Coordinates of C-alpha atoms in Angstrom, one line a residue:
Chain A
M98 CA 183.1 14.1 -139.7
T99 CA 179.5 13.6 -138.6
L100 CA 178.2 10.1 -138.0
R101 CA 174.5 9.9 -138.7
V102 CA 172.6 7.1 -137.2
Q103 CA 169.5 6.1 -139.0
K104 CA 166.9 4.9 -136.5
T105 CA 164.5 2.4 -137.6
Y106 CA 160.9 2.4 -136.4
D107 CA 158.1 -0.2 -136.5
E108 CA 154.7 1.0 -137.6
T109 CA 153.3 1.4 -134.1
E110 CA 156.2 3.6 -133.1
L111 CA 155.8 5.7 -136.3
I112 CA 152.1 6.3 -135.6
S113 CA 152.8 7.1 -132.0
G114 CA 155.5 9.5 -132.9
C115 CA 153.4 11.2 -135.6
R116 CA 150.6 11.7 -133.1
K117 CA 153.1 13.6 -131.0
Q118 CA 154.0 15.5 -134.1
D119 CA 157.6 14.2 -133.9
R120 CA 159.0 15.4 -137.2
H121 CA 161.5 12.6 -137.4
C122 CA 158.7 10.0 -137.2
Q123 CA 156.7 12.0 -139.7
E124 CA 159.5 12.0 -142.2
A125 CA 160.2 8.3 -141.6
L126 CA 156.5 7.6 -142.2
Y127 CA 156.5 9.6 -145.4
K128 CA 159.6 7.9 -146.7
F129 CA 158.1 4.5 -145.9
Y130 CA 154.8 5.1 -147.8
A131 CA 155.7 7.8 -150.3
A132 CA 156.6 5.6 -153.2
K133 CA 153.5 3.4 -152.9
M134 CA 151.2 6.4 -152.5
Y135 CA 152.8 8.3 -155.3
A136 CA 151.9 5.4 -157.5
V137 CA 148.3 5.7 -156.4
C138 CA 148.3 9.4 -157.1
L139 CA 149.8 8.8 -160.6
R140 CA 147.0 6.4 -161.4
Y141 CA 144.4 9.2 -160.7
A142 CA 146.1 12.3 -161.8
D143 CA 146.4 13.6 -165.3
N144 CA 150.1 14.3 -165.1
K145 CA 153.0 14.0 -162.7
H146 CA 152.7 17.5 -161.4
Y147 CA 149.1 16.9 -160.3
A148 CA 150.2 13.7 -158.7
E149 CA 152.8 15.4 -156.7
D150 CA 150.3 18.0 -155.5
I151 CA 147.9 15.2 -154.5
L152 CA 150.6 13.3 -152.7
Q153 CA 151.7 16.4 -150.8
E154 CA 148.1 17.3 -149.9
G155 CA 147.3 13.8 -148.9
F156 CA 150.3 13.5 -146.5
V157 CA 149.4 16.8 -144.9
K158 CA 146.0 15.4 -144.2
V159 CA 147.5 12.2 -142.9
F160 CA 149.7 14.0 -140.4
N161 CA 147.1 16.5 -139.3
N162 CA 144.5 13.8 -138.7
I163 CA 146.6 10.8 -137.6
S164 CA 145.2 11.1 -134.0
K165 CA 141.9 9.9 -135.5
F166 CA 143.3 6.6 -136.6
R167 CA 142.2 4.1 -134.0
N168 CA 144.4 1.2 -135.0
E169 CA 141.4 -0.6 -136.4
G170 CA 142.3 -2.0 -139.8
S171 CA 145.2 -1.4 -141.9
F172 CA 147.2 1.8 -141.5
E173 CA 148.3 1.6 -145.0
G174 CA 144.7 1.2 -146.1
W175 CA 143.8 4.3 -144.1
I176 CA 146.5 6.3 -145.8
R177 CA 145.5 5.0 -149.2
R178 CA 141.8 6.1 -148.6
I179 CA 143.0 9.6 -147.8
M180 CA 145.1 9.7 -151.0
V181 CA 142.2 8.4 -153.1
N182 CA 139.8 10.9 -151.6
T183 CA 142.2 13.7 -152.0
A184 CA 142.7 12.7 -155.7
I185 CA 138.9 12.6 -156.2
E186 CA 138.6 16.0 -154.7
F187 CA 141.3 17.2 -157.0
I188 CA 139.7 15.7 -160.0
R189 CA 136.3 17.1 -159.1
K190 CA 137.7 20.5 -159.6
T191 CA 138.3 19.9 -163.3
A192 CA 135.5 21.2 -165.4
V193 CA 135.4 18.6 -168.2
Y194 CA 135.3 15.7 -165.8
L195 CA 131.6 15.4 -165.2
K196 CA 130.7 16.0 -168.8
E197 CA 132.7 13.1 -169.9
F198 CA 130.5 10.8 -167.8
E199 CA 127.2 11.9 -169.2
I200 CA 127.8 11.5 -172.9
E201 CA 129.2 7.9 -172.9
K202 CA 127.2 4.8 -173.4
V203 CA 127.8 1.2 -172.5
V204 CA 130.2 -0.5 -174.9
H205 CA 130.2 -4.3 -175.0
Y206 CA 133.3 -6.0 -176.1
R207 CA 134.9 -9.4 -176.1
D208 CA 138.5 -10.2 -176.9
D209 CA 141.5 -12.1 -175.6
F210 CA 143.1 -10.3 -172.7
D211 CA 145.8 -12.8 -172.0
V212 CA 148.2 -10.4 -173.6
V213 CA 147.8 -8.2 -170.6
N214 CA 149.6 -10.8 -168.5
K215 CA 152.7 -10.2 -170.5
L216 CA 152.9 -6.5 -169.7
C217 CA 154.8 -5.2 -166.7
A218 CA 153.5 -2.8 -164.1
D219 CA 155.1 0.2 -165.7
D220 CA 153.4 -0.6 -169.0
L221 CA 150.1 -1.0 -167.3
M222 CA 150.6 2.3 -165.4
K223 CA 151.2 4.1 -168.6
I224 CA 148.2 2.6 -170.2
I225 CA 145.9 3.7 -167.3
Q226 CA 147.4 7.1 -167.3
S227 CA 146.5 7.5 -171.0
L228 CA 142.8 7.0 -170.3
P229 CA 140.5 10.0 -170.1
T230 CA 140.1 11.3 -166.6
G231 CA 136.6 10.0 -166.1
Y232 CA 137.3 6.5 -167.4
R233 CA 140.5 6.3 -165.4
T234 CA 138.8 7.4 -162.2
V235 CA 136.0 4.8 -162.4
F236 CA 138.4 2.0 -163.4
N237 CA 140.7 2.8 -160.5
L238 CA 138.0 3.0 -158.0
Y239 CA 136.2 -0.2 -159.2
A240 CA 138.9 -2.5 -160.4
I241 CA 141.8 -1.6 -158.2
E242 CA 140.4 0.0 -155.0
G243 CA 137.4 -2.3 -154.9
Y244 CA 134.6 0.1 -154.5
A245 CA 131.1 -0.9 -155.7
H246 CA 129.3 1.1 -158.4
K247 CA 126.8 2.5 -155.8
E248 CA 129.7 3.9 -153.7
I249 CA 131.4 5.3 -156.8
S250 CA 128.2 7.0 -157.9
V251 CA 128.0 8.8 -154.6
M252 CA 131.7 9.6 -154.5
L253 CA 131.6 11.1 -158.0
G254 CA 128.1 12.5 -158.0
I255 CA 127.0 10.4 -160.9
S256 CA 124.4 7.6 -161.4
E257 CA 125.2 3.9 -161.0
G258 CA 124.4 3.4 -164.6
T259 CA 126.9 6.0 -165.6
S260 CA 129.5 4.4 -163.4
K261 CA 128.9 1.1 -165.1
S262 CA 129.1 2.5 -168.6
Q263 CA 132.3 4.4 -167.8
L264 CA 133.8 1.2 -166.5
A265 CA 132.9 -0.7 -169.7
R266 CA 134.2 2.1 -171.8
A267 CA 137.5 2.1 -169.8
R268 CA 137.9 -1.6 -170.3
Y269 CA 137.3 -1.2 -174.0
M270 CA 139.9 1.5 -174.3
L271 CA 142.4 -0.5 -172.1
Q272 CA 141.9 -3.4 -174.5
N273 CA 142.8 -1.4 -177.5
K274 CA 145.8 0.2 -175.9
V275 CA 147.1 -3.1 -174.7
K276 CA 146.9 -4.3 -178.3
E277 CA 148.8 -1.3 -179.5
V278 CA 151.5 -1.9 -176.9
Q279 CA 151.7 -5.6 -177.8
K280 CA 151.9 -4.7 -181.5
V281 CA 154.8 -2.3 -180.9
S282 CA 156.6 -4.8 -178.7
Y283 CA 156.2 -7.5 -181.3
E284 CA 157.5 -5.3 -184.1
I285 CA 160.5 -4.3 -182.0
A286 CA 161.2 -7.9 -181.3
I287 CA 161.3 -9.0 -184.9
Chain B
M47 CA 136.2 -20.2 -174.4
K48 CA 136.0 -17.4 -171.8
S49 CA 132.9 -15.3 -171.6
P50 CA 133.2 -11.5 -171.9
F51 CA 132.3 -11.3 -168.2
N52 CA 135.2 -13.4 -167.3
H53 CA 137.4 -11.3 -169.5
E54 CA 136.3 -8.3 -167.6
D55 CA 137.2 -9.9 -164.3
N56 CA 140.5 -11.0 -165.8
I57 CA 141.6 -7.6 -166.9
D58 CA 140.5 -6.1 -163.6
D59 CA 142.4 -8.7 -161.7
I60 CA 145.6 -8.2 -163.7
F61 CA 145.6 -4.5 -163.3
R62 CA 144.8 -4.8 -159.6
R63 CA 147.5 -7.4 -159.0
E64 CA 150.2 -5.4 -160.8
L65 CA 149.3 -1.9 -159.7
K66 CA 147.8 -2.1 -156.2
D67 CA 151.2 -2.2 -154.5
H68 CA 153.1 -0.6 -157.3
R69 CA 155.8 1.9 -156.3
V70 CA 157.2 4.9 -158.1
A71 CA 160.1 6.9 -156.8
T72 CA 159.0 10.3 -155.6
P73 CA 160.5 13.5 -156.8
K74 CA 162.7 15.4 -154.5
G75 CA 161.3 18.3 -152.6
I76 CA 157.9 16.8 -151.7
W77 CA 158.8 16.2 -148.0
S78 CA 160.2 19.7 -147.6
N79 CA 156.9 21.1 -148.8
I80 CA 155.0 18.9 -146.5
N81 CA 157.3 19.8 -143.6
S82 CA 156.7 23.5 -144.2
R83 CA 153.0 23.1 -144.2
L84 CA 152.9 21.1 -141.0
Q85 CA 154.4 24.0 -139.2
V86 CA 151.4 26.2 -139.8
R87 CA 148.9 23.9 -138.5
K88 CA 145.8 25.5 -137.1
N89 CA 144.5 24.9 -133.6
P90 CA 140.9 23.9 -133.7
L91 CA 140.2 24.7 -130.0
P92 CA 139.6 28.5 -130.2
G93 CA 136.4 28.0 -132.1
Y94 CA 134.9 25.7 -129.5
I95 CA 136.2 27.9 -126.7
A96 CA 134.8 31.0 -128.4
A97 CA 131.4 29.4 -128.7
A98 CA 131.4 28.2 -125.1
T99 CA 132.6 31.6 -123.9
V100 CA 129.8 33.4 -125.7
I101 CA 127.2 31.1 -124.3
G102 CA 128.7 31.4 -120.8
A103 CA 128.9 35.1 -121.0
F104 CA 125.3 35.4 -122.0
M105 CA 124.2 33.2 -119.1
L106 CA 126.4 35.0 -116.6
A107 CA 125.1 38.3 -117.8
G108 CA 121.5 37.1 -117.4
W109 CA 122.2 35.7 -113.9
W110 CA 123.9 38.8 -112.9
G111 CA 121.0 40.9 -114.1
V112 CA 118.6 39.0 -112.0
S113 CA 120.8 39.0 -108.9
Q114 CA 121.3 42.8 -109.2
N115 CA 117.6 43.3 -109.5
N116 CA 117.0 41.3 -106.4
A117 CA 119.7 43.1 -104.5
K118 CA 117.8 46.4 -104.4
P119 CA 114.3 47.2 -103.6
S120 CA 112.5 48.3 -106.7
K121 CA 110.8 51.6 -107.0
G122 CA 107.1 51.0 -106.6
V123 CA 107.6 47.9 -104.6
I124 CA 106.7 49.1 -101.2
A125 CA 106.0 46.7 -98.3
T126 CA 103.2 47.3 -95.9
T127 CA 101.9 45.5 -92.9
N128 CA 100.4 43.0 -95.4
N129 CA 103.8 42.5 -97.0
S130 CA 103.7 39.7 -99.5
I131 CA 107.5 39.6 -99.9
V132 CA 107.8 38.9 -96.2
N133 CA 105.0 36.5 -96.4
K134 CA 106.9 34.7 -99.1
V135 CA 109.6 33.8 -96.8
G136 CA 107.3 32.7 -94.1
L137 CA 106.4 35.6 -91.9
T138 CA 102.9 37.0 -91.4
N139 CA 101.5 39.9 -89.5
T140 CA 104.8 41.5 -89.1
A141 CA 103.9 44.8 -87.7
T142 CA 101.3 43.6 -85.2
S143 CA 102.9 40.5 -83.9
S144 CA 105.1 40.3 -80.9
K145 CA 108.4 42.1 -81.2
H146 CA 110.7 39.1 -81.0
T147 CA 109.3 36.1 -82.8
P148 CA 108.6 37.6 -86.2
L149 CA 112.1 38.9 -86.7
Q150 CA 113.6 35.7 -85.5
T151 CA 111.5 33.9 -88.0
I152 CA 112.6 36.1 -90.8
T153 CA 116.3 35.7 -90.1
A154 CA 116.1 32.0 -89.7
T155 CA 114.0 31.5 -92.8
I156 CA 116.3 33.5 -95.0
A157 CA 119.4 31.9 -93.6
D158 CA 118.0 28.5 -94.2
K159 CA 117.2 29.2 -97.8
K160 CA 120.5 30.9 -98.4
K161 CA 118.8 33.5 -100.3
Q162 CA 119.6 37.1 -100.2
T163 CA 116.5 39.1 -99.6
I164 CA 115.6 42.6 -98.8
A165 CA 112.5 43.1 -96.9
L166 CA 110.7 46.3 -96.4
L167 CA 108.7 46.4 -93.3
A168 CA 106.2 49.0 -92.3
G169 CA 105.0 49.1 -88.7
N170 CA 103.3 51.5 -86.4
S171 CA 103.9 53.0 -83.1
T172 CA 103.1 49.8 -81.2
T173 CA 106.3 48.2 -82.6
P174 CA 109.2 50.3 -81.5
V175 CA 112.1 50.5 -83.9
A176 CA 114.5 50.1 -81.1
A177 CA 113.0 46.8 -80.4
L178 CA 113.3 45.7 -84.0
T179 CA 116.9 46.9 -84.1
S180 CA 118.0 45.2 -80.9
Q181 CA 116.3 42.1 -82.0
I182 CA 118.5 41.6 -84.9
Q183 CA 121.6 43.4 -83.8
P184 CA 123.7 40.4 -82.6
S185 CA 124.1 39.1 -86.1
S186 CA 124.3 42.5 -87.7
E187 CA 122.1 41.1 -90.4
A188 CA 119.7 44.0 -90.4
I189 CA 119.7 47.6 -90.0
A190 CA 116.6 49.5 -89.2
M191 CA 115.8 52.9 -90.4
N192 CA 113.1 55.0 -89.0
Y193 CA 111.3 58.0 -90.3
S194 CA 108.9 60.5 -88.9
S195 CA 106.0 61.5 -91.1
S196 CA 107.9 64.6 -92.3
D197 CA 110.9 62.5 -93.3
F198 CA 108.9 61.0 -96.1
V199 CA 108.8 64.4 -97.7
N200 CA 112.1 66.0 -97.0
E201 CA 114.8 64.2 -95.2
P202 CA 115.0 60.4 -95.5
T203 CA 118.4 60.1 -94.0
A204 CA 118.6 58.3 -90.7
D205 CA 120.5 55.5 -89.2
V206 CA 120.4 53.2 -86.3
E207 CA 122.2 55.4 -83.9
T208 CA 120.0 58.4 -84.3
L209 CA 116.7 56.6 -84.1
P210 CA 114.4 57.9 -81.4
T211 CA 112.7 55.0 -79.8
G212 CA 109.0 54.7 -79.5
S213 CA 108.2 58.3 -80.3
Q214 CA 107.3 58.2 -83.9
T215 CA 103.8 57.7 -85.1
Q216 CA 104.9 55.9 -88.2
F217 CA 108.1 54.3 -89.2
T218 CA 109.5 52.1 -91.9
A219 CA 112.1 49.5 -91.1
L220 CA 114.5 48.4 -93.8
L221 CA 116.0 45.0 -93.1
L222 CA 118.9 43.8 -95.0
M223 CA 119.5 40.1 -94.8
A224 CA 121.9 37.9 -96.5
P225 CA 123.1 34.3 -96.3
K226 CA 125.9 33.8 -93.9
P227 CA 128.4 35.3 -93.7
A228 CA 126.0 38.2 -93.3
I229 CA 126.4 41.4 -95.2
A230 CA 126.3 44.2 -92.7
L231 CA 125.8 47.5 -94.4
S232 CA 126.6 50.8 -92.6
A233 CA 124.2 53.7 -92.7
S234 CA 126.5 55.5 -95.1
Q235 CA 126.4 52.5 -97.4
L236 CA 122.7 52.6 -97.3
N237 CA 122.6 56.2 -98.3
D238 CA 124.9 55.4 -101.2
I239 CA 122.5 52.8 -102.4
N240 CA 119.8 55.4 -102.1
Y241 CA 117.1 53.1 -100.8
N242 CA 115.4 56.1 -99.3
D243 CA 114.6 57.5 -102.6
A244 CA 113.1 54.2 -103.6
I245 CA 110.9 54.2 -100.6
L246 CA 109.8 57.8 -101.0
S247 CA 109.2 57.8 -104.7
S248 CA 106.1 55.6 -104.7
P249 CA 103.1 55.5 -102.5
P250 CA 102.4 52.1 -100.8
K251 CA 99.2 51.6 -102.7
E252 CA 99.9 48.3 -104.5
I253 CA 102.1 45.4 -104.0
A254 CA 103.2 43.5 -107.0
T255 CA 104.6 40.2 -105.9
L256 CA 105.0 36.8 -107.4
S257 CA 102.3 35.5 -105.1
N258 CA 99.6 37.5 -106.8
K259 CA 101.2 37.6 -110.2
S260 CA 101.6 33.9 -110.8
I261 CA 102.7 32.9 -114.3
R262 CA 101.2 29.4 -114.1
G263 CA 99.1 28.2 -117.0
F264 CA 99.0 27.6 -120.7
Y265 CA 100.5 29.9 -123.3
A266 CA 101.0 29.8 -127.1
G267 CA 102.7 32.0 -129.6
A268 CA 105.2 32.4 -132.4
N269 CA 108.9 32.8 -132.5
T270 CA 111.8 33.6 -134.8
S271 CA 115.5 33.7 -134.5
I272 CA 118.6 34.8 -136.4
T273 CA 121.5 32.3 -136.1
N274 CA 125.0 31.6 -136.9
V275 CA 125.4 28.1 -138.1
W276 CA 128.2 25.7 -138.5
I277 CA 128.7 22.2 -139.8
L278 CA 131.5 21.2 -137.4
D279 CA 133.9 18.8 -138.9
R280 CA 136.8 17.7 -136.8
V281 CA 139.0 16.9 -139.7
A282 CA 138.2 20.2 -141.6
L283 CA 139.0 22.1 -138.5
H284 CA 142.6 20.8 -138.7
E285 CA 142.9 21.6 -142.4
T286 CA 145.4 24.3 -143.3
N287 CA 143.7 24.9 -146.6
F288 CA 140.1 24.8 -145.3
N289 CA 138.5 27.9 -144.0
Y290 CA 135.2 28.3 -142.4
S291 CA 133.2 31.3 -143.5
I292 CA 130.5 33.0 -141.5
T293 CA 127.2 31.4 -142.3
S294 CA 124.0 33.0 -141.2
G295 CA 120.8 31.2 -140.7
Y296 CA 117.3 31.7 -139.4
T297 CA 114.3 29.9 -137.9
Y298 CA 110.7 30.7 -137.5
G299 CA 107.9 28.7 -136.0
L300 CA 105.2 28.3 -133.4
Q301 CA 105.3 27.2 -129.8
G302 CA 103.0 26.3 -126.9
G303 CA 103.6 25.4 -123.3
Y304 CA 102.4 25.0 -119.8
N305 CA 104.0 26.5 -116.7
F306 CA 103.4 24.0 -114.0
S307 CA 104.6 26.4 -111.4
D308 CA 106.5 29.7 -111.1
N309 CA 109.7 27.7 -111.4
F310 CA 109.1 25.0 -114.0
G311 CA 107.5 24.8 -117.4
L312 CA 107.4 22.6 -120.5
E313 CA 107.2 23.8 -124.0
A314 CA 106.8 22.1 -127.4
G315 CA 107.1 23.8 -130.7
L316 CA 107.0 23.5 -134.5
T317 CA 109.9 25.1 -136.2
I318 CA 108.6 25.5 -139.7
N319 CA 111.9 26.3 -141.2
A320 CA 115.4 26.1 -139.7
R321 CA 118.2 27.0 -142.1
D322 CA 121.5 25.3 -141.3
G323 CA 124.6 24.7 -143.4
Q324 CA 128.1 26.0 -143.9
N325 CA 130.0 28.3 -146.2
Y326 CA 133.7 27.6 -146.6
T327 CA 136.6 27.9 -148.9
L328 CA 138.8 25.1 -150.0
N329 CA 142.2 25.7 -151.4
I330 CA 143.6 22.5 -152.6
N331 CA 146.9 22.6 -154.5
N332 CA 147.4 26.2 -153.6
V333 CA 145.4 27.3 -156.6
T334 CA 142.5 29.7 -156.5
P335 CA 140.4 29.0 -153.5
E336 CA 137.0 27.5 -154.3
N337 CA 134.0 28.8 -152.5
K338 CA 131.6 26.2 -151.4
S339 CA 128.5 26.0 -149.4
V340 CA 126.1 23.5 -147.9
V341 CA 122.5 24.7 -147.3
L342 CA 120.3 22.5 -145.2
N343 CA 116.7 23.4 -144.4
Y344 CA 115.0 21.4 -141.6
T345 CA 111.5 21.3 -140.1
E346 CA 111.9 20.7 -136.4
I347 CA 109.9 19.7 -133.4
P348 CA 111.6 20.9 -130.2
I349 CA 110.6 20.0 -126.7
I350 CA 112.1 22.2 -124.0
A351 CA 112.1 22.0 -120.2
K352 CA 112.2 25.5 -118.7
F353 CA 113.5 26.2 -115.3
K354 CA 112.3 29.6 -114.3
I355 CA 113.6 32.3 -112.0
P356 CA 110.8 34.8 -111.6
Q357 CA 110.9 38.3 -110.2
I358 CA 108.9 41.5 -110.4
A359 CA 110.3 43.9 -113.0
S360 CA 110.8 47.4 -111.8
F361 CA 109.9 48.9 -115.1
T362 CA 106.5 47.1 -115.5
G363 CA 105.6 46.0 -112.0
M364 CA 104.9 42.7 -113.6
P365 CA 106.7 39.4 -113.7
L366 CA 110.1 39.2 -115.4
V367 CA 111.2 35.6 -115.7
L368 CA 114.6 34.2 -116.6
N369 CA 114.2 30.8 -118.2
I370 CA 117.1 28.3 -118.2
N371 CA 116.2 26.0 -121.1
V372 CA 117.3 22.5 -122.0
G373 CA 115.7 20.1 -124.4
A374 CA 115.9 18.2 -127.6
S375 CA 114.4 18.5 -131.1
Y376 CA 113.7 16.2 -134.0
G377 CA 114.5 17.6 -137.4
Y378 CA 113.3 16.5 -140.8
L379 CA 115.5 17.6 -143.8
R380 CA 113.3 19.4 -146.3
Y381 CA 115.9 20.7 -148.6
A382 CA 119.7 20.1 -149.1
R383 CA 121.7 22.0 -151.6
T384 CA 125.5 22.2 -152.2
F385 CA 127.2 24.9 -154.2
E386 CA 130.7 25.2 -155.7
D387 CA 131.5 28.7 -156.8
G388 CA 127.9 29.4 -157.3
D389 CA 127.2 26.2 -159.3
R390 CA 124.8 23.7 -157.7
T391 CA 126.4 20.3 -157.1
G392 CA 125.6 17.2 -155.1
S393 CA 122.2 15.8 -154.3
R394 CA 119.8 15.6 -151.4
D395 CA 120.5 11.9 -151.1
Q396 CA 123.9 12.7 -149.6
Y397 CA 122.1 13.8 -146.4
P398 CA 119.9 11.9 -144.1
N399 CA 116.3 12.9 -143.6
N400 CA 116.3 12.7 -139.8
Q401 CA 118.3 14.8 -137.4
L402 CA 118.3 14.7 -133.6
N403 CA 119.5 17.8 -131.8
V404 CA 120.1 18.8 -128.2
L405 CA 119.2 22.3 -127.1
A406 CA 120.3 24.7 -124.4
G407 CA 120.0 28.3 -123.7
F408 CA 118.2 31.0 -121.8
N409 CA 115.6 33.6 -122.4
Y410 CA 113.7 36.3 -120.5
D411 CA 109.9 36.4 -120.5
I412 CA 108.6 39.9 -120.1
Y413 CA 104.9 40.0 -118.9
T414 CA 102.6 42.9 -119.4
H415 CA 99.2 43.7 -118.0
H416 CA 97.8 42.3 -121.1
P417 CA 97.6 38.5 -121.7
Y418 CA 100.7 38.8 -123.9
S419 CA 104.2 38.3 -123.0
F420 CA 107.4 38.8 -124.9
S421 CA 110.5 36.8 -124.9
F422 CA 114.0 37.3 -126.0
G423 CA 117.1 35.2 -125.4
F424 CA 119.8 32.9 -126.7
M425 CA 119.6 29.3 -127.8
A426 CA 122.3 26.8 -128.9
E427 CA 121.4 23.7 -130.9
Y428 CA 123.8 20.8 -131.6
G429 CA 123.1 17.9 -134.0
V430 CA 123.7 14.6 -132.3
N431 CA 123.9 12.6 -135.5
T432 CA 126.0 13.5 -138.6
V433 CA 124.6 15.6 -141.3
D434 CA 125.9 13.2 -144.0
N435 CA 125.0 9.7 -144.8
G436 CA 128.4 8.4 -143.7
G437 CA 128.8 6.6 -140.5
S438 CA 130.3 3.2 -141.2
Q439 CA 133.9 2.5 -141.6
N440 CA 135.0 2.4 -145.3
S441 CA 131.9 4.2 -146.3
A442 CA 132.5 5.8 -149.7
T443 CA 129.4 7.8 -149.2
A444 CA 131.0 9.8 -146.4
A445 CA 134.0 10.4 -148.6
A446 CA 131.9 12.0 -151.3
L447 CA 130.6 14.8 -149.2
P448 CA 132.2 18.2 -149.4
L449 CA 133.1 18.3 -145.8
S450 CA 134.1 14.7 -145.6
Q451 CA 136.6 14.4 -148.3
Y452 CA 139.4 13.6 -146.1
A453 CA 138.8 10.1 -145.0
N454 CA 136.0 7.5 -144.5
G455 CA 134.3 6.5 -141.4
S456 CA 132.4 8.3 -138.7
D457 CA 135.2 7.8 -136.2
F458 CA 137.4 9.8 -138.4
N459 CA 135.1 12.5 -139.7
M460 CA 131.9 13.5 -138.0
P461 CA 130.3 16.7 -139.3
H462 CA 127.6 18.1 -137.0
N463 CA 125.2 20.9 -137.1
L464 CA 125.8 23.7 -134.6
T465 CA 123.5 26.7 -134.3
L466 CA 123.8 29.7 -132.0
G467 CA 121.0 32.2 -132.3
L468 CA 119.2 35.1 -130.8
T469 CA 115.5 34.4 -130.4
V470 CA 112.4 36.5 -130.0
A471 CA 108.9 35.3 -129.3
V472 CA 105.5 36.5 -128.4
N473 CA 103.0 34.5 -126.4
Y474 CA 99.4 34.7 -125.5
N475 CA 98.8 33.6 -121.9
F476 CA 95.5 31.9 -121.4
S477 CA 95.4 32.0 -117.6
L478 CA 97.7 34.8 -116.7
F479 CA 97.7 36.0 -113.1
H480 CA 94.8 33.8 -111.9

């Protein structure tokens, strides 16, 4: 019988070990952040398979470049930026992505969004994943990651106006989808 | 009643709160895939080492060429009693001066300068060879060779031991001097080097020396180069799915300068077009590799300090100058284009207008009897600032660049221009040899 002792690391030890390419530390770091980063990847990717590819690619970059992390700022934030950038690179490879941006116009809307509060994270995740790639990307970058329209325009190679219109369109579609989810939930309840 | 604007903020906040730290269980097998890819990590050092080795090899080759040329007397460079080479190291009136002092002066001067020099001395019957020989024998830093008049035609071979003293009407002394420890060559070694042929092959009618072939003065001309260019990205160099492709470039422009002395000059230029950039392939997700390229065209103003090592070329009898060049250049970005599989992407705004580069290299200036001189050599140029508009932490701009996709911030990801090129130039010398 083999007794396996699971060593626990704090973040500093993990980073230090990964810089030395210690495979145990790399695996531990992966296990610690994988679930959260996979959720990030799912928000950007069109499907689970793409999300897995982005996650895998992102972590390879993390390990290959961890010596560049200078302990300035959040390590999780650093990993998250790599994941987001990897996802954007992945998305940029899809042909229809840019075209989507150019044909849309700003859509104004107003409605009650309090219903959103009643939805759980899994529901919201499904709603976001159902958005077209372009809308989803802009909404993720602006609303969740906190990038400004100017930054998004550079990241995606689009104008600021396009970024704004995509965001408005994304919100409009989210509203409709939330309504649908609420309606289904209500019907099931009664 | 809430305004639409507040509604927008509200829905954003809700999604952010719920999803920012959301976790989803990962499928099995991801880690094993990552693990297998980490084992084939590339080492970025060979690229830098290769570049440094090439530059170093070129410089060593140039230096070796000059030293070899200085180590032998050149055909056509024959010293006389008015020997300018000897004069250059501080001796005058060699043949007619007293028999002790001049040679002592030669030896001391050369030793002090730690400079290997070969001096050809011609004397006459009033300066016995034996005296010359004995004068320098204790240090073995010189060997004298003597010839009769007939020796110049038929038999140049002679050595110290067989020299008749004071009986020749004409003689030539060959002095070999070297920095300590002295290099003492035997007579057989001298024959191997075949200095005698050199002496006999050309009549002592003209002396081409640096003292009467000064390269001081103004010059101006045009230049061009073929280059291999890189945008060095420390992150990309580590990427297992990122591969640099050979990227050729070119430059052409004008230059003008002033040689303050035979050993120092300053040159300024206008590089009308310098084509930089990078071709590369990116294979994300192990799908078909995507061919990408960045094309950057700059107009540059270089300023170069030139440290000169002059000599007289054996094949022209005119100055041949090895220049060791260091300097800097300002570059203005004229065009910037990016391509993905042949399709143009990106915009010029991604790249800054201004570039500051440092330069280093060497070149040979070959002078002719005409006011023109030709130059060929090697130059390396490295961009001090990044080629993208990134540079601040959390900059999304940096993240958007093809070579900066991997993370934000200049500390993490700093792509720089690097250019290695072979240069040729032609110059008109306004005050050559005056």
